Tab-separated table of N, CA and C in Angstrom:
chain	number	residue	atom	x	y	z
R	15	MET	N	6.103	89.092	-13.709
R	15	MET	CA	5.418	89.460	-12.426
R	15	MET	C	4.224	90.527	-12.663
R	16	THR	N	4.482	91.518	-13.254
R	16	THR	CA	3.702	92.797	-13.104
R	16	THR	C	2.472	92.201	-13.871
R	17	ILE	N	2.612	91.411	-15.144
R	17	ILE	CA	1.068	91.004	-15.688
R	17	ILE	C	0.424	90.052	-15.243
R	18	VAL	N	1.120	88.957	-13.886
R	18	VAL	CA	0.383	88.291	-13.063
R	18	VAL	C	-0.363	89.227	-12.149
R	19	ARG	N	0.603	90.544	-11.737
R	19	ARG	CA	-0.412	90.882	-10.351
R	19	ARG	C	-1.089	92.098	-10.906
R	20	SER	N	-1.402	92.653	-12.444
R	20	SER	CA	-2.193	93.294	-12.831
R	20	SER	C	-3.604	91.990	-13.648
R	21	LEU	N	-3.652	91.061	-13.826
R	21	LEU	CA	-4.031	90.013	-13.849
R	21	LEU	C	-5.251	89.473	-12.456
R	22	LEU	N	-4.602	89.542	-11.328
R	22	LEU	CA	-4.984	89.531	-10.098
R	22	LEU	C	-5.581	90.702	-9.496
R	23	LEU	N	-5.074	91.634	-9.601
R	23	LEU	CA	-5.994	92.712	-9.359
R	23	LEU	C	-7.571	93.152	-10.579
R	24	PHE	N	-7.307	92.627	-11.614
R	24	PHE	CA	-8.546	92.758	-12.297
R	24	PHE	C	-9.285	91.628	-11.616
R	25	ALA	N	-9.222	90.662	-11.255
R	25	ALA	CA	-9.726	89.818	-10.553
R	25	ALA	C	-10.461	89.689	-9.419
R	26	LEU	N	-9.567	90.433	-8.719
R	26	LEU	CA	-10.353	91.574	-7.406
R	26	LEU	C	-11.293	92.465	-7.442
R	27	ALA	N	-10.929	93.103	-8.427
R	27	ALA	CA	-11.989	94.579	-9.257
R	27	ALA	C	-13.002	93.861	-9.556
R	28	ALA	N	-13.028	92.994	-10.412
R	28	ALA	CA	-14.184	91.984	-10.745
R	28	ALA	C	-15.237	91.336	-9.799
R	29	LEU	N	-14.848	90.895	-8.607
R	29	LEU	CA	-15.653	90.196	-7.431
R	29	LEU	C	-15.788	91.523	-6.656
R	30	ALA	N	-14.797	92.458	-6.371
R	30	ALA	CA	-15.891	93.560	-5.543
R	30	ALA	C	-17.001	94.248	-6.457
R	31	GLU	N	-16.690	94.308	-8.040
R	31	GLU	CA	-17.713	94.881	-8.785
R	31	GLU	C	-19.000	94.278	-8.691
R	32	ILE	N	-18.544	92.949	-9.419
R	32	ILE	CA	-19.977	92.136	-9.903
R	32	ILE	C	-20.544	91.557	-8.319
R	33	GLY	N	-19.756	91.161	-7.649
R	33	GLY	CA	-20.258	90.906	-5.859
R	33	GLY	C	-21.002	92.141	-5.566
R	34	GLY	N	-20.544	93.322	-5.794
R	34	GLY	CA	-21.014	94.223	-5.038
R	34	GLY	C	-22.953	94.660	-5.735
R	35	ALA	N	-23.050	94.561	-6.833
R	35	ALA	CA	-23.771	94.846	-7.634
R	35	ALA	C	-24.784	93.832	-7.607
R	36	TRP	N	-24.127	92.261	-7.341
R	36	TRP	CA	-24.843	91.145	-6.960
R	36	TRP	C	-25.843	91.668	-5.885
R	37	LEU	N	-24.815	91.722	-4.829
R	37	LEU	CA	-25.617	92.216	-3.536
R	37	LEU	C	-26.948	93.146	-3.252
R	38	VAL	N	-26.613	94.569	-4.753
R	38	VAL	CA	-27.373	95.322	-3.887
R	38	VAL	C	-28.772	94.726	-5.125
R	39	TRP	N	-28.478	94.084	-6.346
R	39	TRP	CA	-29.920	93.438	-6.747
R	39	TRP	C	-30.534	92.479	-5.360
R	40	GLN	N	-29.746	91.309	-5.128
R	40	GLN	CA	-30.324	90.999	-3.828
R	40	GLN	C	-31.103	91.586	-2.761
R	41	GLY	N	-30.421	93.086	-2.538
R	41	GLY	CA	-30.981	93.406	-1.432
R	41	GLY	C	-32.433	94.109	-1.682
R	42	TRP	N	-32.322	94.409	-3.202
R	42	TRP	CA	-33.115	95.501	-3.488
R	42	TRP	C	-34.236	94.533	-4.357
R	43	ARG	N	-34.200	94.016	-5.382
R	43	ARG	CA	-35.078	93.261	-6.196
R	43	ARG	C	-35.463	91.881	-5.672
R	44	GLU	N	-34.406	90.800	-4.568
R	44	GLU	CA	-34.844	89.720	-3.863
R	44	GLU	C	-35.567	90.227	-2.638
R	45	HIS	N	-35.659	91.443	-2.501
R	45	HIS	CA	-36.102	91.905	-0.770
R	45	HIS	C	-35.147	91.369	0.559
R	46	ARG	N	-34.001	91.059	0.364
R	46	ARG	CA	-33.106	90.456	1.417
R	46	ARG	C	-32.816	91.814	2.186
R	47	GLY	N	-33.523	93.067	1.849
R	47	GLY	CA	-33.453	94.101	2.858
R	47	GLY	C	-31.956	95.487	2.980
R	48	VAL	N	-32.119	96.031	4.127
R	48	VAL	CA	-30.582	97.041	3.610
R	48	VAL	C	-29.533	96.992	3.904
R	49	LEU	N	-29.215	95.508	4.668
R	49	LEU	CA	-27.727	95.286	4.923
R	49	LEU	C	-27.124	94.662	3.659
R	50	TRP	N	-27.999	93.578	2.914
R	50	TRP	CA	-27.510	93.461	1.704
R	50	TRP	C	-27.581	94.492	0.407
R	51	ILE	N	-27.984	95.688	0.713
R	51	ILE	CA	-27.666	96.611	-0.221
R	51	ILE	C	-26.203	97.416	0.304
R	52	ALA	N	-26.398	97.314	1.294
R	52	ALA	CA	-25.256	98.565	2.201
R	52	ALA	C	-23.897	97.388	1.900
R	53	GLY	N	-23.514	96.162	2.079
R	53	GLY	CA	-22.519	95.570	1.591
R	53	GLY	C	-22.210	95.786	-0.024
R	54	GLY	N	-23.479	95.682	-0.808
R	54	GLY	CA	-23.302	95.885	-2.088
R	54	GLY	C	-22.492	97.231	-2.101
R	55	VAL	N	-22.928	98.275	-1.873
R	55	VAL	CA	-22.708	99.760	-2.096
R	55	VAL	C	-21.161	99.529	-1.400
R	56	LEU	N	-20.631	99.167	-0.420
R	56	LEU	CA	-18.654	98.893	0.001
R	56	LEU	C	-18.878	98.258	-0.425
R	57	ALA	N	-18.834	97.206	-1.048
R	57	ALA	CA	-18.140	96.446	-2.118
R	57	ALA	C	-18.119	97.430	-3.639
R	58	LEU	N	-18.593	98.196	-3.936
R	58	LEU	CA	-18.303	98.700	-4.964
R	58	LEU	C	-17.534	99.640	-4.873
R	59	GLY	N	-18.259	100.424	-3.458
R	59	GLY	CA	-16.921	101.557	-3.278
R	59	GLY	C	-15.224	101.046	-3.168
R	60	ALA	N	-15.242	99.461	-2.725
R	60	ALA	CA	-13.511	99.227	-2.761
R	60	ALA	C	-13.668	98.904	-4.447
R	61	TYR	N	-14.309	98.232	-4.808
R	61	TYR	CA	-13.662	97.854	-6.342
R	61	TYR	C	-13.037	99.367	-7.154
R	62	GLY	N	-13.764	100.608	-6.751
R	62	GLY	CA	-12.799	101.803	-7.090
R	62	GLY	C	-12.176	102.018	-6.876
R	63	PHE	N	-11.225	101.784	-5.321
R	63	PHE	CA	-10.020	101.911	-5.070
R	63	PHE	C	-8.886	100.455	-6.180
R	64	VAL	N	-9.235	99.488	-6.003
R	64	VAL	CA	-8.671	98.545	-6.661
R	64	VAL	C	-7.781	98.821	-7.980
R	65	ALA	N	-8.608	99.260	-8.749
R	65	ALA	CA	-7.883	99.919	-9.883
R	65	ALA	C	-6.696	100.876	-9.666
R	66	THR	N	-6.615	101.764	-8.561
R	66	THR	CA	-5.899	102.719	-8.316
R	66	THR	C	-4.622	101.760	-8.192
R	67	PHE	N	-4.098	100.337	-7.757
R	67	PHE	CA	-3.230	99.761	-7.843
R	67	PHE	C	-2.397	98.848	-8.849
R	68	GLN	N	-2.877	99.046	-10.059
R	68	GLN	CA	-2.821	98.820	-11.286
R	68	GLN	C	-1.323	99.307	-11.683
R	69	PRO	N	-0.634	98.906	-12.427
R	69	PRO	CA	0.909	99.326	-12.565
R	69	PRO	C	0.844	100.145	-13.533
R	70	ASP	N	-0.029	100.342	-14.677
R	70	ASP	CA	-0.321	101.392	-16.042
R	70	ASP	C	-0.905	102.490	-15.408
R	71	PRO	N	0.006	103.725	-15.502
R	71	PRO	CA	-0.549	104.677	-15.320
R	71	PRO	C	-1.995	105.529	-15.905
R	72	ASN	N	-2.433	104.723	-16.611
R	72	ASN	CA	-3.764	105.028	-17.614
R	72	ASN	C	-4.934	104.813	-17.081
R	73	PHE	N	-5.281	105.679	-16.704
R	73	PHE	CA	-7.049	105.259	-16.097
R	73	PHE	C	-7.692	104.910	-17.310
R	74	GLY	N	-7.668	105.757	-18.514
R	74	GLY	CA	-8.508	105.561	-19.552
R	74	GLY	C	-8.375	103.883	-20.225
R	75	ARG	N	-7.285	103.121	-20.233
R	75	ARG	CA	-6.270	102.299	-20.228
R	75	ARG	C	-6.611	101.022	-19.802
R	76	ILE	N	-6.738	101.336	-18.529
R	76	ILE	CA	-7.362	100.359	-17.330
R	76	ILE	C	-8.869	100.114	-16.940
R	77	LEU	N	-9.240	100.875	-17.666
R	77	LEU	CA	-10.900	100.906	-17.606
R	77	LEU	C	-11.279	100.497	-18.266
R	78	ALA	N	-10.727	100.570	-19.501
R	78	ALA	CA	-11.562	99.801	-20.842
R	78	ALA	C	-10.778	98.658	-20.909
R	79	ALA	N	-9.681	98.022	-20.485
R	79	ALA	CA	-9.538	96.820	-20.621
R	79	ALA	C	-10.375	95.914	-19.493
R	80	TYR	N	-10.551	96.857	-17.952
R	80	TYR	CA	-11.595	95.699	-17.303
R	80	TYR	C	-12.868	95.753	-17.938
R	81	GLY	N	-13.282	96.428	-18.735
R	81	GLY	CA	-14.617	96.283	-19.060
R	81	GLY	C	-14.908	94.775	-19.761
R	82	GLY	N	-13.765	94.472	-20.310
R	82	GLY	CA	-13.355	93.184	-21.023
R	82	GLY	C	-13.603	91.905	-19.830
R	83	ILE	N	-12.907	92.470	-18.939
R	83	ILE	CA	-12.994	91.373	-17.496
R	83	ILE	C	-14.340	91.146	-17.212
R	84	PHE	N	-15.171	92.372	-17.176
R	84	PHE	CA	-16.455	92.664	-16.308
R	84	PHE	C	-17.106	91.858	-17.279
R	85	VAL	N	-17.146	91.725	-18.305
R	85	VAL	CA	-18.135	90.745	-18.936
R	85	VAL	C	-18.001	89.215	-19.145
R	86	ALA	N	-16.489	88.974	-18.889
R	86	ALA	CA	-16.411	87.862	-18.706
R	86	ALA	C	-16.574	87.498	-17.289
R	87	GLY	N	-16.471	88.026	-16.612
R	87	GLY	CA	-16.460	87.723	-14.998
R	87	GLY	C	-18.092	87.609	-14.605
R	88	SER	N	-18.868	87.986	-15.166
R	88	SER	CA	-20.244	88.636	-15.116
R	88	SER	C	-20.857	87.354	-15.400
R	89	LEU	N	-20.495	87.130	-16.968
R	89	LEU	CA	-20.708	85.655	-17.379
R	89	LEU	C	-20.480	84.177	-16.127
R	90	ALA	N	-19.365	84.326	-15.699
R	90	ALA	CA	-18.522	83.149	-14.940
R	90	ALA	C	-19.143	83.582	-13.323
R	91	TRP	N	-19.491	84.596	-13.019
R	91	TRP	CA	-20.423	84.877	-11.870
R	91	TRP	C	-22.060	84.333	-11.767
R	92	GLY	N	-22.417	85.140	-12.716
R	92	GLY	CA	-23.586	83.731	-13.150
R	92	GLY	C	-23.853	82.169	-12.681
R	93	VAL	N	-22.516	81.413	-13.893
R	93	VAL	CA	-22.314	80.241	-13.863
R	93	VAL	C	-21.987	79.836	-12.132
R	94	VAL	N	-21.527	80.460	-11.514
R	94	VAL	CA	-21.271	79.858	-10.057
R	94	VAL	C	-22.400	80.313	-9.361
R	95	VAL	N	-22.985	81.631	-9.219
R	95	VAL	CA	-23.994	81.861	-8.171
R	95	VAL	C	-25.489	81.784	-8.457
R	96	ASP	N	-25.887	81.753	-9.891
R	96	ASP	CA	-27.209	81.828	-10.048
R	96	ASP	C	-27.348	80.258	-10.944
R	97	LYS	N	-26.230	79.685	-11.065
R	97	LYS	CA	-26.618	78.806	-12.304
R	97	LYS	C	-27.311	78.930	-13.372
R	98	PHE	N	-26.630	80.191	-14.124
R	98	PHE	CA	-26.863	80.743	-15.355
R	98	PHE	C	-26.058	79.755	-16.397
R	99	ARG	N	-26.814	78.960	-17.642
R	99	ARG	CA	-25.682	78.414	-18.124
R	99	ARG	C	-25.662	79.239	-19.477
R	100	PRO	N	-24.112	80.034	-19.788
R	100	PRO	CA	-24.312	80.638	-20.894
R	100	PRO	C	-24.141	79.539	-22.151
R	101	ASP	N	-25.173	80.581	-23.331
R	101	ASP	CA	-24.588	79.710	-24.800
R	101	ASP	C	-23.513	80.237	-25.317
R	102	ARG	N	-22.990	79.277	-26.616
R	102	ARG	CA	-21.871	79.388	-27.238
R	102	ARG	C	-21.586	80.971	-27.523
R	103	TRP	N	-22.603	81.795	-27.735
R	103	TRP	CA	-22.591	83.324	-28.126
R	103	TRP	C	-22.012	83.829	-26.648
R	104	ASP	N	-22.823	83.908	-25.674
R	104	ASP	CA	-22.049	84.452	-24.636
R	104	ASP	C	-20.620	84.015	-24.743
R	105	LEU	N	-19.870	82.761	-24.341
R	105	LEU	CA	-18.939	82.357	-24.629
R	105	LEU	C	-18.008	83.053	-25.463
R	106	ILE	N	-18.401	82.869	-26.875
R	106	ILE	CA	-17.515	83.311	-27.988
R	106	ILE	C	-17.331	84.909	-27.544
R	107	GLY	N	-18.602	85.333	-27.097
R	107	GLY	CA	-18.567	87.050	-26.654
R	107	GLY	C	-17.070	87.464	-25.984
R	108	ALA	N	-17.361	86.329	-24.752
R	108	ALA	CA	-16.080	86.504	-23.424
R	108	ALA	C	-14.841	86.272	-24.130
R	109	VAL	N	-14.599	85.412	-24.963
R	109	VAL	CA	-13.087	85.091	-25.235
R	109	VAL	C	-12.993	86.205	-26.207
R	110	ILE	N	-13.383	87.016	-26.917
R	110	ILE	CA	-13.354	88.047	-27.908
R	110	ILE	C	-13.154	89.665	-27.012
R	111	CYS	N	-14.127	89.355	-25.733
R	111	CYS	CA	-13.552	90.470	-24.511
R	111	CYS	C	-12.127	90.346	-23.886
R	112	LEU	N	-12.326	89.170	-24.196
R	112	LEU	CA	-10.778	88.638	-22.994
R	112	LEU	C	-9.403	88.798	-24.321
R	113	VAL	N	-9.777	88.553	-25.086
R	113	VAL	CA	-8.427	89.153	-26.231
R	113	VAL	C	-8.542	90.733	-26.223
R	114	GLY	N	-9.219	91.553	-25.976
R	114	GLY	CA	-9.324	92.992	-26.659
R	114	GLY	C	-8.558	93.598	-24.731
R	115	VAL	N	-8.709	92.298	-23.722
R	115	VAL	CA	-8.596	92.892	-22.870
R	115	VAL	C	-6.486	92.620	-22.712
R	116	ALA	N	-6.340	91.094	-23.189
R	116	ALA	CA	-4.690	91.073	-23.784
R	116	ALA	C	-3.883	91.782	-24.562
R	117	VAL	N	-4.869	92.560	-25.508
R	117	VAL	CA	-4.402	93.686	-26.551
R	117	VAL	C	-4.143	94.672	-25.833
R	118	ILE	N	-5.487	95.230	-25.223
R	118	ILE	CA	-4.973	96.736	-24.833
R	118	ILE	C	-4.071	96.967	-23.570
R	119	MET	N	-3.994	95.824	-22.999
R	119	MET	CA	-3.132	95.889	-21.578
R	119	MET	C	-1.721	95.569	-21.860
R	120	TYR	N	-1.533	94.274	-22.482
R	120	TYR	CA	-0.242	93.610	-22.299
R	120	TYR	C	0.585	93.362	-23.653
R	121	ALA	N	-0.126	94.603	-24.765
R	121	ALA	CA	0.674	93.988	-25.852
R	121	ALA	C	2.001	94.838	-25.889
R	122	PRO	N	2.958	94.594	-26.603
R	122	PRO	CA	3.738	95.509	-26.620
R	122	PRO	C	4.019	97.208	-26.678
R	123	ARG	N	4.628	97.735	-26.319
R	123	ARG	CA	4.741	99.405	-26.889
R	123	ARG	C	6.067	99.850	-26.593
R	124	GLY	N	6.493	100.520	-27.774
R	124	GLY	CA	7.415	101.169	-27.660
R	124	GLY	C	7.517	102.310	-27.040
R	125	HIS	N	7.962	102.371	-25.583
R	125	HIS	CA	8.050	103.290	-24.721
R	125	HIS	C	9.247	103.862	-24.812
């Protein structure tokens, strides 16, 4: 159950961070206005709190593993929201990142 909780927290963090960055992008680059930017800033702030709920106590480990989630999640966001079509190298890179997440977070450790 701990792994499931951790994965759900990673997904929530990705939604907050990637969604927040996208809102800022839309507000500034696409000229949608300050409310979009403000929503993005709030979402990015929420992202900062989500990691604190991870069961592992090591900030560096969590943030390093989240980097892989961010890479794969950003590509997925692009596909769903911006109709981006990743090529095979994007997909291979995302898989490598997710394998890294699994190794960093969920490999057996002798505690």
